Amino acid sequence: MKNKLIFFGILIALISIVPLTILPNINLSYALKFPVGVASLAIRFLGLTAFVLMFWQVMLASNMEKWINKLGGWVFNFHIINGIIIYSLIFLHLLALVLFRYFLGIGMDPIFVFLGFCFYCQTKLDFYYTLGRIAFWLLTVGVLAGFFRSLNPFMKANWRKFHVLNYVTFLIVGIHGYLLGTDYLTQPFFYFSIIAYLLVLYTIIRKLPNLFNTYKKWINS
């Protein structure tokens, strides 16, 4: 019980960084007065919270067996629930962008928000949005891989090879947020995002030899 309290205490403390970053820098009563302001706040809160939970998810997934041995089997169940929450937050983040554009008078265009990729982007803003779209669809592949691992023989044998895309997704989300949003440059989220990013990069580098060997065997099989 003590370990579980510490686990969730640390997680809640990390999540609290989101309102501590956003709220001191806005006029909340004014922002909530207009639909476009509400949509803008939703975009920011959803995006930053998803980033925090993705970091927690990567740290769990990278050492799942150790976490289970130390804390118990409930960690794996949390991992699954947390993955669903992350995906829901990012989906709602994009949906809030659809509404934000609508309230600005641009129009209701979910196809642009979810599928408006550009390979030779005309502006930097278009490129930043495209990074977000790439992250969403990579996360979708990773989530589906985990979901179908027990339903399909191929996915049962190979789901980890697709699920590992979540590491790449986290890196892209970090770049997307840093380039597009001011919150990533605002304290205290700025310090957290730097530390989180470095820890995930270290985790990926540490696992690269095993990942390389796994994919090599998969390709040659």
C-alpha atoms as a PDB file:
ATOM      1  CA  MET A   1       0.000   0.000   0.000  1.00  0.00           C
ATOM      2  CA  LYS A   2       2.838   2.395   0.850  1.00  0.00           C
ATOM      3  CA  ASN A   3       4.505   1.848  -2.527  1.00  0.00           C
ATOM      4  CA  LYS A   4       1.212   2.380  -4.323  1.00  0.00           C
ATOM      5  CA  LEU A   5       0.664   5.671  -2.484  1.00  0.00           C
ATOM      6  CA  ILE A   6       4.156   6.835  -3.447  1.00  0.00           C
ATOM      7  CA  PHE A   7       3.556   5.763  -7.059  1.00  0.00           C
ATOM      8  CA  PHE A   8       0.341   7.748  -7.404  1.00  0.00           C
ATOM      9  CA  GLY A   9       1.672  10.594  -5.280  1.00  0.00           C
ATOM     10  CA  ILE A  10       4.534  11.147  -7.712  1.00  0.00           C
ATOM     11  CA  LEU A  11       2.167  10.871 -10.693  1.00  0.00           C
ATOM     12  CA  ILE A  12      -0.263  13.408  -9.225  1.00  0.00           C
ATOM     13  CA  ALA A  13       2.643  15.747  -8.480  1.00  0.00           C
ATOM     14  CA  LEU A  14       3.785  15.528 -12.107  1.00  0.00           C
ATOM     15  CA  ILE A  15       0.264  16.144 -13.421  1.00  0.00           C
ATOM     16  CA  SER A  16      -0.038  19.178 -11.132  1.00  0.00           C
ATOM     17  CA  ILE A  17       2.758  20.778 -13.170  1.00  0.00           C
ATOM     18  CA  VAL A  18       0.196  21.350 -15.942  1.00  0.00           C
ATOM     19  CA  PRO A  19      -2.129  23.765 -14.076  1.00  0.00           C
ATOM     20  CA  LEU A  20       0.862  25.319 -12.291  1.00  0.00           C
ATOM     21  CA  THR A  21       2.240  26.183 -15.741  1.00  0.00           C
ATOM     22  CA  ILE A  22      -0.946  27.364 -17.450  1.00  0.00           C
ATOM     23  CA  LEU A  23      -3.087  29.079 -14.814  1.00  0.00           C
ATOM     24  CA  PRO A  24      -0.629  31.742 -13.542  1.00  0.00           C
ATOM     25  CA  ASN A  25      -0.204  33.050 -17.082  1.00  0.00           C
ATOM     26  CA  ILE A  26      -3.836  33.552 -18.091  1.00  0.00           C
ATOM     27  CA  ASN A  27      -6.893  35.548 -17.074  1.00  0.00           C
ATOM     28  CA  LEU A  28      -9.094  32.543 -16.353  1.00  0.00           C
ATOM     29  CA  SER A  29     -12.413  34.413 -16.061  1.00  0.00           C
ATOM     30  CA  TYR A  30     -11.773  36.143 -19.394  1.00  0.00           C
ATOM     31  CA  ALA A  31     -10.637  32.931 -21.116  1.00  0.00           C
ATOM     32  CA  LEU A  32     -13.761  31.072 -19.988  1.00  0.00           C
ATOM     33  CA  LYS A  33     -15.999  33.913 -21.179  1.00  0.00           C
ATOM     34  CA  PHE A  34     -15.697  33.001 -24.865  1.00  0.00           C
ATOM     35  CA  PRO A  35     -15.960  29.597 -26.604  1.00  0.00           C
ATOM     36  CA  VAL A  36     -12.670  30.151 -28.419  1.00  0.00           C
ATOM     37  CA  GLY A  37     -10.957  30.744 -25.078  1.00  0.00           C
ATOM     38  CA  VAL A  38     -12.425  27.559 -23.611  1.00  0.00           C
ATOM     39  CA  ALA A  39     -11.273  25.591 -26.650  1.00  0.00           C
ATOM     40  CA  SER A  40      -7.792  27.091 -26.383  1.00  0.00           C
ATOM     41  CA  LEU A  41      -7.547  26.131 -22.707  1.00  0.00           C
ATOM     42  CA  ALA A  42      -8.740  22.621 -23.516  1.00  0.00           C
ATOM     43  CA  ILE A  43      -6.046  22.253 -26.189  1.00  0.00           C
ATOM     44  CA  ARG A  44      -3.352  23.286 -23.735  1.00  0.00           C
ATOM     45  CA  PHE A  45      -4.511  21.240 -20.750  1.00  0.00           C
ATOM     46  CA  LEU A  46      -5.166  18.115 -22.800  1.00  0.00           C
ATOM     47  CA  GLY A  47      -1.872  18.322 -24.671  1.00  0.00           C
ATOM     48  CA  LEU A  48       0.322  18.904 -21.634  1.00  0.00           C
ATOM     49  CA  THR A  49      -1.442  16.275 -19.533  1.00  0.00           C
ATOM     50  CA  ALA A  50      -1.063  13.732 -22.336  1.00  0.00           C
ATOM     51  CA  PHE A  51       2.677  14.483 -22.487  1.00  0.00           C
ATOM     52  CA  VAL A  52       3.059  13.906 -18.721  1.00  0.00           C
ATOM     53  CA  LEU A  53       1.148  10.618 -18.858  1.00  0.00           C
ATOM     54  CA  MET A  54       3.086   9.482 -21.936  1.00  0.00           C
ATOM     55  CA  PHE A  55       6.327  10.020 -20.058  1.00  0.00           C
ATOM     56  CA  TRP A  56       4.992   7.947 -17.151  1.00  0.00           C
ATOM     57  CA  GLN A  57       3.830   5.284 -19.607  1.00  0.00           C
ATOM     58  CA  VAL A  58       7.235   5.002 -21.281  1.00  0.00           C
ATOM     59  CA  MET A  59       8.996   4.735 -17.932  1.00  0.00           C
ATOM     60  CA  LEU A  60       6.639   1.923 -16.932  1.00  0.00           C
ATOM     61  CA  ALA A  61       6.808   0.048 -20.233  1.00  0.00           C
ATOM     62  CA  SER A  62      10.588   0.170 -20.409  1.00  0.00           C
ATOM     63  CA  ASN A  63      10.910  -1.717 -17.100  1.00  0.00           C
ATOM     64  CA  MET A  64       7.539  -3.397 -16.730  1.00  0.00           C
ATOM     65  CA  GLU A  65       8.815  -6.638 -15.197  1.00  0.00           C
ATOM     66  CA  LYS A  66      10.787  -4.770 -12.558  1.00  0.00           C
ATOM     67  CA  TRP A  67       7.798  -2.582 -11.710  1.00  0.00           C
ATOM     68  CA  ILE A  68       5.526  -5.623 -11.399  1.00  0.00           C
ATOM     69  CA  ASN A  69       8.030  -7.450  -9.185  1.00  0.00           C
ATOM     70  CA  LYS A  70       8.417  -4.399  -6.965  1.00  0.00           C
ATOM     71  CA  LEU A  71       4.834  -3.086  -6.806  1.00  0.00           C
ATOM     72  CA  GLY A  72       2.579  -5.924  -7.945  1.00  0.00           C
ATOM     73  CA  GLY A  73       0.494  -6.984 -10.921  1.00  0.00           C
ATOM     74  CA  TRP A  74      -1.794  -3.938 -10.646  1.00  0.00           C
ATOM     75  CA  VAL A  75       0.947  -1.937 -12.412  1.00  0.00           C
ATOM     76  CA  PHE A  76       0.240  -3.734 -15.688  1.00  0.00           C
ATOM     77  CA  ASN A  77      -3.497  -3.019 -15.361  1.00  0.00           C
ATOM     78  CA  PHE A  78      -2.669   0.621 -14.706  1.00  0.00           C
ATOM     79  CA  HIS A  79      -0.450   0.605 -17.786  1.00  0.00           C
ATOM     80  CA  ILE A  80      -3.392  -0.495 -19.934  1.00  0.00           C
ATOM     81  CA  ILE A  81      -5.805   2.034 -18.413  1.00  0.00           C
ATOM     82  CA  ASN A  82      -3.226   4.809 -18.683  1.00  0.00           C
ATOM     83  CA  GLY A  83      -2.743   3.994 -22.371  1.00  0.00           C
ATOM     84  CA  ILE A  84      -6.474   4.379 -22.974  1.00  0.00           C
ATOM     85  CA  ILE A  85      -6.483   7.695 -21.085  1.00  0.00           C
ATOM     86  CA  ILE A  86      -3.513   8.990 -23.097  1.00  0.00           C
ATOM     87  CA  TYR A  87      -5.134   8.115 -26.405  1.00  0.00           C
ATOM     88  CA  SER A  88      -8.409   9.720 -25.296  1.00  0.00           C
ATOM     89  CA  LEU A  89      -6.612  12.915 -24.222  1.00  0.00           C
ATOM     90  CA  ILE A  90      -4.788  13.245 -27.533  1.00  0.00           C
ATOM     91  CA  PHE A  91      -7.971  12.558 -29.499  1.00  0.00           C
ATOM     92  CA  LEU A  92      -9.791  15.223 -27.448  1.00  0.00           C
ATOM     93  CA  HIS A  93      -6.796  17.542 -27.931  1.00  0.00           C
ATOM     94  CA  LEU A  94      -7.294  17.308 -31.699  1.00  0.00           C
ATOM     95  CA  LEU A  95     -11.062  17.618 -31.342  1.00  0.00           C
ATOM     96  CA  ALA A  96     -10.570  20.774 -29.278  1.00  0.00           C
ATOM     97  CA  LEU A  97      -8.445  22.135 -32.138  1.00  0.00           C
ATOM     98  CA  VAL A  98     -11.332  21.445 -34.515  1.00  0.00           C
ATOM     99  CA  LEU A  99     -13.629  23.486 -32.261  1.00  0.00           C
ATOM    100  CA  PHE A 100     -11.021  26.213 -31.774  1.00  0.00           C
ATOM    101  CA  ARG A 101     -10.765  26.716 -35.524  1.00  0.00           C
ATOM    102  CA  TYR A 102     -14.554  26.693 -35.803  1.00  0.00           C
ATOM    103  CA  PHE A 103     -14.982  29.358 -33.107  1.00  0.00           C
ATOM    104  CA  LEU A 104     -12.335  31.462 -34.836  1.00  0.00           C
ATOM    105  CA  GLY A 105     -14.520  31.435 -37.931  1.00  0.00           C
ATOM    106  CA  ILE A 106     -12.261  29.193 -40.018  1.00  0.00           C
ATOM    107  CA  GLY A 107     -14.920  26.502 -40.258  1.00  0.00           C
ATOM    108  CA  MET A 108     -15.564  22.976 -39.034  1.00  0.00           C
ATOM    109  CA  ASP A 109     -12.862  20.898 -40.732  1.00  0.00           C
ATOM    110  CA  PRO A 110     -11.883  17.726 -38.807  1.00  0.00           C
ATOM    111  CA  ILE A 111     -10.295  16.271 -41.957  1.00  0.00           C
ATOM    112  CA  PHE A 112      -7.729  19.079 -41.951  1.00  0.00           C
ATOM    113  CA  VAL A 113      -6.942  18.577 -38.268  1.00  0.00           C
ATOM    114  CA  PHE A 114      -6.663  14.777 -38.361  1.00  0.00           C
ATOM    115  CA  LEU A 115      -5.472  14.154 -41.929  1.00  0.00           C
ATOM    116  CA  GLY A 116      -4.073  17.404 -43.312  1.00  0.00           C
ATOM    117  CA  PHE A 117      -0.508  16.127 -43.731  1.00  0.00           C
ATOM    118  CA  CYS A 118       1.984  18.101 -45.777  1.00  0.00           C
ATOM    119  CA  PHE A 119       5.256  16.726 -47.120  1.00  0.00           C
ATOM    120  CA  TYR A 120       6.514  20.068 -48.396  1.00  0.00           C
ATOM    121  CA  CYS A 121       4.829  22.392 -45.938  1.00  0.00           C
ATOM    122  CA  GLN A 122       4.301  25.983 -47.031  1.00  0.00           C
ATOM    123  CA  THR A 123       4.752  27.378 -43.512  1.00  0.00           C
ATOM    124  CA  LYS A 124       6.449  26.305 -40.314  1.00  0.00           C
ATOM    125  CA  LEU A 125       3.037  26.200 -38.632  1.00  0.00           C
ATOM    126  CA  ASP A 126       1.816  23.610 -41.136  1.00  0.00           C
ATOM    127  CA  PHE A 127       4.883  21.499 -40.373  1.00  0.00           C
ATOM    128  CA  TYR A 128       4.295  21.748 -36.621  1.00  0.00           C
ATOM    129  CA  TYR A 129       0.688  20.608 -37.082  1.00  0.00           C
ATOM    130  CA  THR A 130       1.842  17.743 -39.284  1.00  0.00           C
ATOM    131  CA  LEU A 131       4.133  16.518 -36.507  1.00  0.00           C
ATOM    132  CA  GLY A 132       1.107  16.347 -34.238  1.00  0.00           C
ATOM    133  CA  ARG A 133      -0.858  14.367 -36.811  1.00  0.00           C
ATOM    134  CA  ILE A 134       2.027  11.930 -37.292  1.00  0.00           C
ATOM    135  CA  ALA A 135       2.225  11.433 -33.517  1.00  0.00           C
ATOM    136  CA  PHE A 136      -1.513  10.748 -33.284  1.00  0.00           C
ATOM    137  CA  TRP A 137      -1.511   8.098 -35.998  1.00  0.00           C
ATOM    138  CA  LEU A 138       1.665   6.448 -34.724  1.00  0.00           C
ATOM    139  CA  LEU A 139       0.033   6.272 -31.300  1.00  0.00           C
ATOM    140  CA  THR A 140      -3.038   4.756 -32.945  1.00  0.00           C
ATOM    141  CA  VAL A 141      -0.893   1.984 -34.440  1.00  0.00           C
ATOM    142  CA  GLY A 142       0.749   1.350 -31.076  1.00  0.00           C
ATOM    143  CA  VAL A 143      -2.577   1.230 -29.239  1.00  0.00           C
ATOM    144  CA  LEU A 144      -4.153  -1.086 -31.817  1.00  0.00           C
ATOM    145  CA  ALA A 145      -1.129  -3.383 -31.622  1.00  0.00           C
ATOM    146  CA  GLY A 146      -1.629  -3.715 -27.888  1.00  0.00           C
ATOM    147  CA  PHE A 147      -5.382  -4.201 -28.283  1.00  0.00           C
ATOM    148  CA  PHE A 148      -5.145  -6.938 -30.934  1.00  0.00           C
ATOM    149  CA  ARG A 149      -2.255  -8.835 -29.356  1.00  0.00           C
ATOM    150  CA  SER A 150      -4.622 -11.411 -27.846  1.00  0.00           C
ATOM    151  CA  LEU A 151      -7.029 -11.531 -30.797  1.00  0.00           C
ATOM    152  CA  ASN A 152      -4.725 -12.190 -33.723  1.00  0.00           C
ATOM    153  CA  PRO A 153      -1.907 -14.821 -33.960  1.00  0.00           C
ATOM    154  CA  PHE A 154       0.349 -12.471 -35.934  1.00  0.00           C
ATOM    155  CA  MET A 155      -0.150  -9.613 -33.479  1.00  0.00           C
ATOM    156  CA  LYS A 156       0.281 -11.972 -30.527  1.00  0.00           C
ATOM    157  CA  ALA A 157       3.766 -12.797 -31.797  1.00  0.00           C
ATOM    158  CA  ASN A 158       4.746  -9.336 -33.023  1.00  0.00           C
ATOM    159  CA  TRP A 159       2.733  -6.728 -31.096  1.00  0.00           C
ATOM    160  CA  ARG A 160       5.793  -5.409 -29.241  1.00  0.00           C
ATOM    161  CA  LYS A 161       7.439  -4.477 -32.554  1.00  0.00           C
ATOM    162  CA  PHE A 162       4.543  -2.117 -33.266  1.00  0.00           C
ATOM    163  CA  HIS A 163       3.935  -1.075 -29.668  1.00  0.00           C
ATOM    164  CA  VAL A 164       7.490   0.264 -29.470  1.00  0.00           C
ATOM    165  CA  LEU A 165       6.337   3.080 -31.775  1.00  0.00           C
ATOM    166  CA  ASN A 166       5.064   4.729 -28.593  1.00  0.00           C
ATOM    167  CA  TYR A 167       8.666   5.710 -27.808  1.00  0.00           C
ATOM    168  CA  VAL A 168       8.939   7.502 -31.149  1.00  0.00           C
ATOM    169  CA  THR A 169       5.522   9.056 -30.610  1.00  0.00           C
ATOM    170  CA  PHE A 170       6.637  10.584 -27.330  1.00  0.00           C
ATOM    171  CA  LEU A 171       9.662  12.191 -29.000  1.00  0.00           C
ATOM    172  CA  ILE A 172       7.535  13.622 -31.811  1.00  0.00           C
ATOM    173  CA  VAL A 173       4.941  14.926 -29.343  1.00  0.00           C
ATOM    174  CA  GLY A 174       7.721  16.672 -27.436  1.00  0.00           C
ATOM    175  CA  ILE A 175       9.023  18.369 -30.587  1.00  0.00           C
ATOM    176  CA  HIS A 176       5.475  19.268 -31.656  1.00  0.00           C
ATOM    177  CA  GLY A 177       4.695  20.860 -28.299  1.00  0.00           C
ATOM    178  CA  TYR A 178       8.021  22.669 -28.024  1.00  0.00           C
ATOM    179  CA  LEU A 179       7.725  24.226 -31.487  1.00  0.00           C
ATOM    180  CA  LEU A 180       4.007  25.018 -31.403  1.00  0.00           C
ATOM    181  CA  GLY A 181       3.076  25.884 -27.832  1.00  0.00           C
ATOM    182  CA  THR A 182       4.420  28.487 -25.405  1.00  0.00           C
ATOM    183  CA  ASP A 183       3.682  26.269 -22.387  1.00  0.00           C
ATOM    184  CA  TYR A 184       6.658  24.042 -23.124  1.00  0.00           C
ATOM    185  CA  LEU A 185       8.868  27.095 -22.667  1.00  0.00           C
ATOM    186  CA  THR A 186       7.148  28.162 -19.443  1.00  0.00           C
ATOM    187  CA  GLN A 187       8.209  27.194 -15.933  1.00  0.00           C
ATOM    188  CA  PRO A 188       7.758  24.714 -14.335  1.00  0.00           C
ATOM    189  CA  PHE A 189       6.738  22.637 -17.383  1.00  0.00           C
ATOM    190  CA  PHE A 190       9.886  23.609 -19.262  1.00  0.00           C
ATOM    191  CA  TYR A 191      12.136  21.946 -16.684  1.00  0.00           C
ATOM    192  CA  PHE A 192       9.938  18.859 -16.507  1.00  0.00           C
ATOM    193  CA  SER A 193       9.791  18.473 -20.294  1.00  0.00           C
ATOM    194  CA  ILE A 194      13.586  18.686 -20.623  1.00  0.00           C
ATOM    195  CA  ILE A 195      14.165  16.087 -17.898  1.00  0.00           C
ATOM    196  CA  ALA A 196      11.425  13.803 -19.267  1.00  0.00           C
ATOM    197  CA  TYR A 197      12.768  14.044 -22.799  1.00  0.00           C
ATOM    198  CA  LEU A 198      16.326  13.238 -21.715  1.00  0.00           C
ATOM    199  CA  LEU A 199      15.165  10.250 -19.660  1.00  0.00           C
ATOM    200  CA  VAL A 200      13.190   8.840 -22.586  1.00  0.00           C
ATOM    201  CA  LEU A 201      16.118   9.394 -24.960  1.00  0.00           C
ATOM    202  CA  TYR A 202      18.387   7.585 -22.509  1.00  0.00           C
ATOM    203  CA  THR A 203      15.861   4.726 -22.291  1.00  0.00           C
ATOM    204  CA  ILE A 204      15.696   4.427 -26.081  1.00  0.00           C
ATOM    205  CA  ILE A 205      19.485   4.482 -26.475  1.00  0.00           C
ATOM    206  CA  ARG A 206      19.846   1.836 -23.754  1.00  0.00           C
ATOM    207  CA  LYS A 207      17.356  -0.409 -25.511  1.00  0.00           C
ATOM    208  CA  LEU A 208      18.603   0.144 -29.075  1.00  0.00           C
ATOM    209  CA  PRO A 209      20.811  -2.999 -29.251  1.00  0.00           C
ATOM    210  CA  ASN A 210      17.934  -5.260 -28.178  1.00  0.00           C
ATOM    211  CA  LEU A 211      15.499  -3.501 -30.487  1.00  0.00           C
ATOM    212  CA  PHE A 212      17.897  -3.777 -33.415  1.00  0.00           C
ATOM    213  CA  ASN A 213      18.399  -7.506 -32.846  1.00  0.00           C
ATOM    214  CA  THR A 214      14.663  -8.067 -32.507  1.00  0.00           C
ATOM    215  CA  TYR A 215      13.836  -6.329 -35.784  1.00  0.00           C
ATOM    216  CA  LYS A 216      16.761  -8.026 -37.530  1.00  0.00           C
ATOM    217  CA  LYS A 217      15.449 -11.460 -36.564  1.00  0.00           C
ATOM    218  CA  TRP A 218      11.933 -10.414 -37.605  1.00  0.00           C
ATOM    219  CA  ILE A 219      13.103  -9.267 -41.057  1.00  0.00           C
ATOM    220  CA  ASN A 220      15.209 -12.382 -41.627  1.00  0.00           C
ATOM    221  CA  SER A 221      12.517 -14.803 -40.474  1.00  0.00           C
END
